[in-house]
Coordinates of C-alpha atoms in Angstrom, one line a residue:
G465 CA -56.7 -9.3 174.1
D466 CA -56.6 -10.6 170.6
G467 CA -56.4 -7.7 168.2
M468 CA -56.3 -5.2 171.1
G469 CA -54.2 -2.3 170.1
T470 CA -54.0 1.0 171.8
A471 CA -57.0 2.4 169.9
Q472 CA -59.1 -0.5 171.1
I473 CA -58.1 0.2 174.7
Q474 CA -58.5 4.0 174.4
S475 CA -61.9 3.8 172.7
A476 CA -63.1 1.6 175.6
R477 CA -61.7 4.1 178.2
F478 CA -63.2 7.1 176.4
Y479 CA -66.5 5.4 175.8
K480 CA -66.9 4.3 179.4
G481 CA -65.8 7.7 180.8
T482 CA -68.1 9.6 178.5
V483 CA -71.1 7.4 179.0
D484 CA -70.6 7.3 182.8
N485 CA -70.4 11.1 182.9
N486 CA -73.4 12.1 180.8
G487 CA -71.4 12.9 177.7
A488 CA -68.6 14.9 179.4
V489 CA -65.1 14.3 178.0
T490 CA -63.7 11.9 180.6
E491 CA -61.3 9.0 180.5
A492 CA -62.2 5.9 182.5
D493 CA -59.6 3.6 184.0
L494 CA -59.6 -0.1 183.1
S495 CA -58.3 -2.6 185.6
F496 CA -55.0 -3.0 183.8
T497 CA -54.3 0.6 182.5
S498 CA -53.2 1.6 186.1
F499 CA -50.6 -1.2 186.2
P500 CA -47.3 0.3 187.2
H501 CA -45.2 -1.1 184.3
V502 CA -45.9 -0.7 180.6
G503 CA -44.0 -1.9 177.6
S504 CA -44.5 -1.5 173.8
V505 CA -44.2 -4.6 171.7
T506 CA -43.5 -5.3 168.0
T507 CA -45.6 -8.0 166.5
Y508 CA -44.3 -8.9 163.0
D509 CA -43.6 -12.5 162.1
S510 CA -41.2 -14.2 159.7
T511 CA -43.5 -13.5 156.7
S512 CA -45.4 -10.3 157.4
F513 CA -45.5 -7.0 159.2
C514 CA -49.3 -7.6 159.4
P515 CA -49.1 -11.1 161.0
D516 CA -51.8 -13.5 162.1
S517 CA -52.6 -14.9 165.5
A518 CA -50.9 -18.3 165.0
S519 CA -47.5 -16.8 164.5
T520 CA -47.8 -14.0 167.0
A521 CA -49.0 -16.3 169.7
T522 CA -46.2 -18.7 168.8
S523 CA -43.7 -15.8 169.4
I524 CA -45.2 -15.0 172.8
A525 CA -45.5 -18.7 173.9
T526 CA -42.1 -19.9 172.6
G527 CA -39.8 -17.0 171.9
H528 CA -39.6 -18.0 168.2
K529 CA -40.9 -16.3 165.1
T530 CA -42.6 -18.4 162.4
E531 CA -44.8 -18.0 159.4
S532 CA -48.4 -16.7 159.5
G533 CA -50.7 -19.6 160.0
V534 CA -48.2 -21.9 161.7
I535 CA -48.5 -23.0 165.3
N536 CA -45.2 -23.6 167.2
M537 CA -43.3 -25.1 164.3
C538 CA -40.2 -23.7 162.7
P539 CA -40.8 -21.6 159.6
W540 CA -40.4 -22.8 156.0
T541 CA -39.7 -26.5 156.6
R542 CA -42.3 -26.7 159.5
D543 CA -40.6 -29.8 160.8
V544 CA -39.2 -28.7 164.2
P545 CA -41.7 -28.1 167.0
Y546 CA -41.2 -25.4 169.7
E547 CA -41.9 -26.1 173.3
T548 CA -44.2 -23.5 174.9
I549 CA -43.7 -21.6 178.2
A550 CA -46.9 -23.4 179.5
E551 CA -45.4 -26.8 178.6
K552 CA -42.1 -26.0 180.3
L553 CA -43.7 -24.8 183.5
H554 CA -46.0 -27.8 183.5
A555 CA -43.1 -30.3 183.0
Q556 CA -40.2 -28.7 184.8
K557 CA -41.9 -26.8 187.7
G558 CA -45.1 -28.8 188.3
Y559 CA -47.2 -25.8 187.7
K560 CA -50.9 -26.4 186.9
V561 CA -51.9 -24.9 183.6
G562 CA -55.1 -23.3 182.4
I563 CA -56.1 -22.0 178.9
I564 CA -59.2 -19.9 178.4
S565 CA -60.6 -18.3 175.2
S566 CA -63.9 -16.5 174.4
V567 CA -63.6 -18.0 170.9
N568 CA -63.0 -21.6 170.0
I569 CA -60.7 -23.5 172.4
D570 CA -58.8 -24.8 169.4
H571 CA -58.4 -21.3 167.8
A572 CA -54.9 -20.1 167.0
T573 CA -54.1 -18.1 170.2
P574 CA -55.1 -20.8 172.8
A575 CA -53.7 -23.5 170.5
A576 CA -50.3 -21.8 170.5
F577 CA -49.8 -22.6 174.2
Y578 CA -50.4 -26.4 173.8
A579 CA -50.3 -27.5 170.2
H580 CA -47.7 -27.8 167.4
Q581 CA -49.1 -27.8 163.8
K582 CA -47.9 -26.9 160.3
T583 CA -51.2 -25.1 159.9
R584 CA -53.7 -23.6 162.3
K585 CA -56.4 -25.2 160.2
N586 CA -55.6 -28.7 161.6
Y587 CA -58.4 -28.2 164.0
Y588 CA -59.2 -31.8 164.9
Q589 CA -55.5 -32.6 165.4
I590 CA -55.2 -29.5 167.6
G591 CA -58.1 -30.9 169.7
V592 CA -56.2 -34.1 170.0
E593 CA -53.1 -32.2 171.3
L594 CA -55.3 -30.5 173.8
A595 CA -56.4 -33.8 175.2
N596 CA -52.8 -35.1 175.3
S597 CA -51.4 -31.9 176.9
G598 CA -52.3 -32.9 180.5
F599 CA -53.1 -29.3 181.3
E600 CA -55.5 -29.1 184.1
Y601 CA -58.0 -26.5 182.9
F602 CA -59.5 -25.5 179.5
A603 CA -62.5 -23.3 179.0
G604 CA -64.1 -21.5 176.1
G605 CA -66.0 -22.0 172.8
E606 CA -66.6 -25.3 171.0
F607 CA -64.0 -27.1 168.9
Q608 CA -64.2 -26.0 165.3
K609 CA -64.0 -29.5 163.8
V610 CA -65.2 -31.4 166.8
N611 CA -66.0 -34.6 164.8
G612 CA -62.9 -34.5 162.5
D613 CA -63.6 -36.6 159.4
G614 CA -66.2 -38.6 161.2
T615 CA -64.3 -41.8 161.3
G616 CA -62.9 -41.6 164.9
P617 CA -63.9 -40.3 168.3
N618 CA -64.8 -36.6 168.5
N619 CA -62.7 -34.1 170.4
H620 CA -65.0 -34.4 173.5
E621 CA -64.6 -38.1 173.6
I622 CA -60.8 -38.0 173.2
A623 CA -60.6 -35.5 176.1
A624 CA -62.7 -37.8 178.2
Q625 CA -60.5 -40.8 177.3
N626 CA -57.5 -38.7 178.5
G627 CA -59.1 -38.2 181.9
Y628 CA -60.8 -34.8 181.4
N629 CA -64.1 -34.0 183.0
V630 CA -65.9 -32.5 179.9
V631 CA -68.5 -30.0 181.0
T632 CA -71.0 -28.4 178.6
R633 CA -73.6 -27.0 181.0
Q634 CA -73.0 -23.7 182.9
A635 CA -74.7 -25.0 186.0
D636 CA -72.2 -28.0 186.1
A637 CA -69.3 -25.6 185.5
A638 CA -70.4 -23.5 188.4
A639 CA -70.6 -26.5 190.7
L640 CA -67.0 -27.5 190.1
K641 CA -64.7 -27.2 193.1
A642 CA -61.0 -27.3 193.8
G643 CA -59.7 -30.8 193.4
A644 CA -62.1 -31.6 190.5
G645 CA -59.3 -32.9 188.4
K646 CA -58.5 -32.2 184.7
T647 CA -61.4 -30.1 183.3
L648 CA -62.6 -29.0 179.9
I649 CA -65.5 -26.6 179.9
I650 CA -67.3 -25.8 176.7
A651 CA -69.6 -22.7 177.0
E652 CA -73.3 -23.6 177.0
A653 CA -74.3 -20.5 175.1
L654 CA -72.6 -20.5 171.7
A655 CA -72.9 -17.8 169.0
D656 CA -71.3 -17.1 165.7
G657 CA -68.6 -19.6 164.7
K658 CA -69.4 -21.7 167.8
A659 CA -67.6 -19.1 170.0
M660 CA -68.9 -17.5 173.1
N661 CA -71.3 -14.5 172.7
Y662 CA -70.0 -11.0 172.4
A663 CA -70.2 -9.3 175.8
M664 CA -72.9 -7.0 174.5
D665 CA -75.0 -9.9 173.3
A666 CA -74.7 -12.1 176.4
A667 CA -77.9 -12.8 178.3
A668 CA -78.4 -11.9 181.9
G669 CA -76.6 -14.5 184.0
E670 CA -74.7 -16.0 181.1
W671 CA -71.0 -16.7 181.9
Q672 CA -68.5 -14.4 180.3
L673 CA -64.7 -14.3 180.4
T674 CA -64.6 -13.1 184.0
D675 CA -66.5 -16.1 185.2
Y676 CA -64.1 -18.6 183.5
V677 CA -61.1 -16.7 185.0
R678 CA -62.5 -16.9 188.5
K679 CA -63.3 -20.6 188.1
G680 CA -59.9 -21.3 186.6
I681 CA -58.2 -19.6 189.6
E682 CA -60.3 -21.6 192.0
L683 CA -59.4 -24.9 190.2
L684 CA -55.8 -24.2 189.5
D685 CA -54.6 -22.6 192.8
N686 CA -52.0 -24.8 194.5
K687 CA -48.7 -24.6 196.4
K688 CA -46.5 -25.2 193.4
G689 CA -48.1 -22.4 191.4
F690 CA -50.1 -22.1 188.2
F691 CA -50.0 -20.5 184.8
L692 CA -53.3 -19.2 183.2
M693 CA -53.5 -17.9 179.7
T694 CA -56.8 -16.1 179.0
E695 CA -57.7 -14.8 175.6
S696 CA -60.5 -12.3 174.9
G697 CA -60.7 -13.4 171.3
K698 CA -63.8 -11.5 170.1
I699 CA -62.1 -8.1 170.3
D700 CA -60.3 -9.4 167.2
W701 CA -63.5 -10.7 165.6
A702 CA -65.3 -7.4 166.2
C703 CA -62.5 -5.4 164.7
H704 CA -62.3 -7.6 161.7
A705 CA -65.9 -6.7 161.2
N706 CA -65.2 -3.0 162.0
D707 CA -67.8 -3.2 164.8
A708 CA -66.5 -0.6 167.2
A709 CA -69.2 -1.0 169.8
A710 CA -68.8 -4.8 170.1
S711 CA -65.0 -4.3 170.4
I712 CA -65.5 -1.7 173.2
H713 CA -67.8 -4.0 175.2
D714 CA -65.4 -6.9 174.9
V715 CA -62.5 -4.8 176.0
L716 CA -64.5 -3.7 179.0
E717 CA -65.3 -7.4 179.8
M718 CA -61.6 -8.2 179.4
S719 CA -61.0 -5.5 182.0
N720 CA -63.4 -7.3 184.3
A721 CA -61.6 -10.6 183.8
V722 CA -58.2 -9.0 184.5
Q723 CA -59.8 -7.6 187.7
A724 CA -60.5 -11.2 188.8
A725 CA -56.8 -11.8 188.5
V726 CA -56.0 -8.6 190.3
D727 CA -58.2 -9.8 193.2
F728 CA -56.0 -12.9 193.4
Y729 CA -52.8 -10.8 193.2
N730 CA -54.0 -8.7 196.1
A731 CA -54.2 -11.8 198.2
H732 CA -50.9 -13.1 197.0
P733 CA -48.8 -10.1 196.0
N734 CA -45.4 -11.7 196.6
E735 CA -45.9 -14.6 194.2
T736 CA -48.1 -13.4 191.4
L737 CA -47.3 -11.8 188.0
I738 CA -50.1 -10.5 185.7
L739 CA -49.3 -9.5 182.1
V740 CA -51.9 -8.0 179.8
T741 CA -51.1 -7.6 176.1
A742 CA -52.2 -8.5 172.6
D743 CA -50.9 -10.7 169.8
H744 CA -51.4 -7.9 167.2
E745 CA -53.8 -5.0 166.3
T746 CA -56.9 -5.7 164.2
G747 CA -58.8 -3.4 162.0
G748 CA -56.6 -0.4 162.0
M749 CA -59.0 1.3 164.4
A750 CA -58.6 5.0 164.8
I751 CA -60.3 7.5 167.1
G752 CA -61.3 10.4 164.9
Y753 CA -63.1 10.6 161.6
K754 CA -63.3 13.0 158.6
T755 CA -66.8 14.2 159.2
T756 CA -66.5 14.7 163.0
N757 CA -63.3 16.8 162.6
Y758 CA -61.8 17.5 166.0
D759 CA -64.8 16.0 167.9
T760 CA -66.0 12.5 168.9
F761 CA -69.5 11.5 169.8
L762 CA -68.9 8.2 171.5
T763 CA -72.2 8.2 173.4
N764 CA -73.8 7.5 170.0
L765 CA -72.4 3.9 170.4
A766 CA -74.5 3.4 173.5
H767 CA -77.5 3.2 171.1
Q768 CA -76.1 0.1 169.5
K769 CA -77.9 -2.8 171.3
M770 CA -76.3 -5.8 169.6
S771 CA -73.2 -6.9 167.6
Y772 CA -73.2 -7.1 163.8
A773 CA -73.2 -10.9 164.1
K774 CA -76.4 -11.0 166.2
F775 CA -78.1 -8.5 163.9
D776 CA -77.2 -10.8 161.0
S777 CA -78.7 -13.9 162.6
T778 CA -81.7 -12.1 164.1
Y779 CA -82.7 -9.9 161.3
V780 CA -80.7 -9.9 158.0
N781 CA -81.2 -13.5 157.1
N782 CA -85.0 -13.0 157.2
Y783 CA -84.7 -9.8 155.1
V784 CA -83.0 -11.9 152.4
K785 CA -85.5 -14.7 152.7
N786 CA -88.5 -12.4 152.5
Q787 CA -87.0 -9.6 150.3
T788 CA -88.1 -7.1 153.0
P789 CA -88.5 -3.5 151.9
F790 CA -85.6 -1.2 152.9
E791 CA -87.8 1.2 154.9
T792 CA -89.1 -1.8 157.0
A793 CA -85.6 -3.0 157.7
M794 CA -84.6 0.5 158.8
Q795 CA -87.1 0.3 161.6
D796 CA -85.1 -2.5 163.1
V797 CA -81.9 -0.5 162.5
K798 CA -83.5 2.4 164.4
A799 CA -84.4 0.1 167.3
N800 CA -81.0 -1.5 167.5
F801 CA -78.6 1.2 166.4
G802 CA -80.5 4.4 166.8
L803 CA -79.9 5.4 163.2
T804 CA -83.0 7.2 162.0
L805 CA -84.3 8.0 158.5
P806 CA -85.1 11.7 157.8
T807 CA -88.7 10.5 156.9
D808 CA -89.2 8.8 160.2
P809 CA -91.8 10.4 162.5
D810 CA -89.1 10.6 165.3
A811 CA -86.6 12.3 163.0
A812 CA -86.8 15.6 165.0
N813 CA -85.6 13.7 168.1
A814 CA -82.9 11.7 166.5
G815 CA -80.1 14.2 167.3
K816 CA -76.7 13.1 165.9
L817 CA -78.1 9.8 164.8
L818 CA -80.3 11.4 162.2
L819 CA -79.2 10.1 158.8
T820 CA -78.1 12.4 156.0
D821 CA -79.3 11.8 152.5
Y822 CA -75.8 10.6 151.6
E823 CA -75.8 8.1 154.5
V824 CA -79.3 6.9 153.5
E825 CA -78.1 6.3 150.0
N826 CA -75.1 4.3 151.2
L827 CA -77.3 2.2 153.4
R828 CA -79.8 1.6 150.6
K829 CA -77.1 0.5 148.2
A830 CA -75.7 -1.9 150.8
Y831 CA -79.2 -3.3 151.5
E832 CA -79.9 -3.9 147.8
R833 CA -76.5 -5.6 147.4
T834 CA -77.4 -7.8 150.4
L835 CA -80.7 -8.9 148.9
Q836 CA -78.8 -9.7 145.7
V837 CA -76.0 -11.8 147.1
G838 CA -77.6 -13.1 150.3
S839 CA -75.2 -15.2 152.4
S840 CA -73.0 -16.1 149.5
S841 CA -71.6 -12.6 149.2
Q842 CA -67.9 -13.6 149.4
S843 CA -67.9 -15.4 146.1
K844 CA -69.7 -12.7 144.3
M845 CA -67.9 -9.6 145.5
S846 CA -66.2 -7.0 143.4
Q847 CA -63.2 -5.0 144.5
Q848 CA -65.5 -2.2 145.3
D849 CA -67.7 -4.5 147.4
Y850 CA -64.7 -5.7 149.4
E851 CA -63.4 -2.2 150.1
L852 CA -66.9 -1.2 151.3
Y853 CA -67.9 -4.3 153.2
G854 CA -65.0 -6.8 153.5
T855 CA -66.3 -10.4 153.3
Y856 CA -69.2 -9.5 155.6
I857 CA -72.9 -8.9 154.8
P858 CA -73.0 -5.5 153.1
F859 CA -76.0 -4.1 155.1
S860 CA -74.5 -4.9 158.5
M861 CA -71.1 -3.5 157.5
A862 CA -72.8 -0.3 156.2
I863 CA -74.7 0.1 159.5
C864 CA -71.5 -0.4 161.6
H865 CA -69.5 2.0 159.4
T866 CA -72.3 4.6 159.6
I867 CA -72.6 4.6 163.4
N868 CA -68.8 4.4 163.8
H869 CA -68.4 7.5 161.6
K870 CA -71.1 9.4 163.4
S871 CA -69.3 8.6 166.6
G872 CA -65.8 9.6 165.4
V873 CA -64.3 6.1 164.9
D874 CA -63.0 4.5 161.8
H875 CA -61.0 1.5 160.5
T876 CA -58.4 1.0 157.7
T877 CA -58.7 -2.7 157.2
Y878 CA -60.7 -5.9 157.7
A879 CA -57.5 -7.7 158.6
H880 CA -54.6 -7.1 161.0
T881 CA -52.1 -4.3 161.0
G882 CA -48.4 -3.9 161.9
A883 CA -49.0 -1.5 164.8
M884 CA -47.1 -2.1 168.0
V885 CA -49.2 -3.2 171.0
N886 CA -48.9 -2.4 174.7
L887 CA -48.0 -4.7 177.5
Y888 CA -49.1 -3.9 181.0
A889 CA -47.5 -5.7 184.0
R890 CA -48.1 -5.9 187.7
G891 CA -46.5 -8.1 190.3
Q892 CA -43.3 -10.1 190.8
G893 CA -40.8 -9.3 188.0
A894 CA -43.2 -6.8 186.3
D895 CA -40.4 -4.2 185.9
K896 CA -38.7 -6.5 183.4
F897 CA -41.5 -5.8 180.9
R898 CA -40.9 -2.1 180.6
G899 CA -39.5 -0.5 177.4
V900 CA -39.7 -1.3 173.7
Y901 CA -39.0 -4.9 172.6
D902 CA -40.2 -7.7 170.3
N903 CA -43.0 -10.0 171.3
T904 CA -40.5 -13.0 171.4
E905 CA -39.0 -11.3 174.4
I906 CA -42.2 -12.0 176.4
F907 CA -41.3 -15.7 176.5
H908 CA -37.6 -15.1 177.3
K909 CA -38.5 -12.7 180.2
L910 CA -41.0 -15.3 181.6
A911 CA -38.5 -18.1 181.2
E912 CA -35.8 -16.0 183.1
L913 CA -38.2 -15.2 185.9
T914 CA -39.5 -18.8 186.3
K915 CA -36.0 -20.3 185.7
V916 CA -37.2 -22.9 183.2
Q917 CA -34.8 -24.3 180.6

């Protein structure tokens, strides 16, 4: 779970338990929170206590620390590549290997299991390494620079030239059977940043992380064994944007995906190990807010119908284009987040989602700022703008912050934090992952268990 700290897990447990029990204070189990062995893992890299995904995924995949932004290369000189646990298992043990991500398949975390680059921004080159890896299964969002500089074959064509069956339609993905050969699936429904949709935004019947895990297990299962790395990448993206509801729903979908692995474990308990962890925590999420004191009201988040990103693309871009009046825009906010103006005819029925005058003023200021800067907000932001809205559209951020605060949730940053993350383990060798240790030890423990050199 990229960015999935303990608060992300607990907020999902508390939300599900409370919503499922009509507002009663109840904690729900996730598929992995009942795993018998739990560890606590440090995440810092060679340059920062608040590291990025490239370096932290490198630590997990290779047992080596490196600089933020670097993928499987030594720090400082960046001239010595590190071999990953996936590559070792593939070459030394004949394991089949699969890599899944709900964000771009060449994003930092998935790339850290098959690529070696001085910078995570070498997207086209990462895509070339994917095609050259020989790994049997890839699935997720689109390549970020699929066409490179436009002078050579695109990443799809390179994969096909290297023997991959490149699948871009969900129906074709569903039709794949064991023995299909090397396969690259790019999700048919793509959203912000050419990634998969947030779980809360996915249409009925649209494949989510769980579907790609099930298909991966079907295609990879063989007598020699397989290694499958699955990333729920949009937990991180949601928390960068301080969107608590989107984060919660993606954690719940991750729990579903882990359950697909548990189903396989239940059929093969003597030869399976499942690890669930994070590369780092994102957003500094906290359960509890100043104005809710010793209470939380997480059922408020059930009124949020879409992620900040979908609200931007569906509504905000048109507000800027048409210079829509604030009160008109707030009707969409009411419909999609439940937040209700005191002047609204339904104000008496709004309950805890009735906006105070202070909250209305904050939303109005953010809306006016949005109409001023439009989609070019990053280049025109003051320090105050950044503290209030990050690099996101001010109105959407103000909406997320308002419903979060009314629910008893807050964030300290739009970036990553230095918080430790949990690791949950079940299966063969799971007891080795108990205790407190550095994220580099995940690699070393896996290497010891699988006896790779």
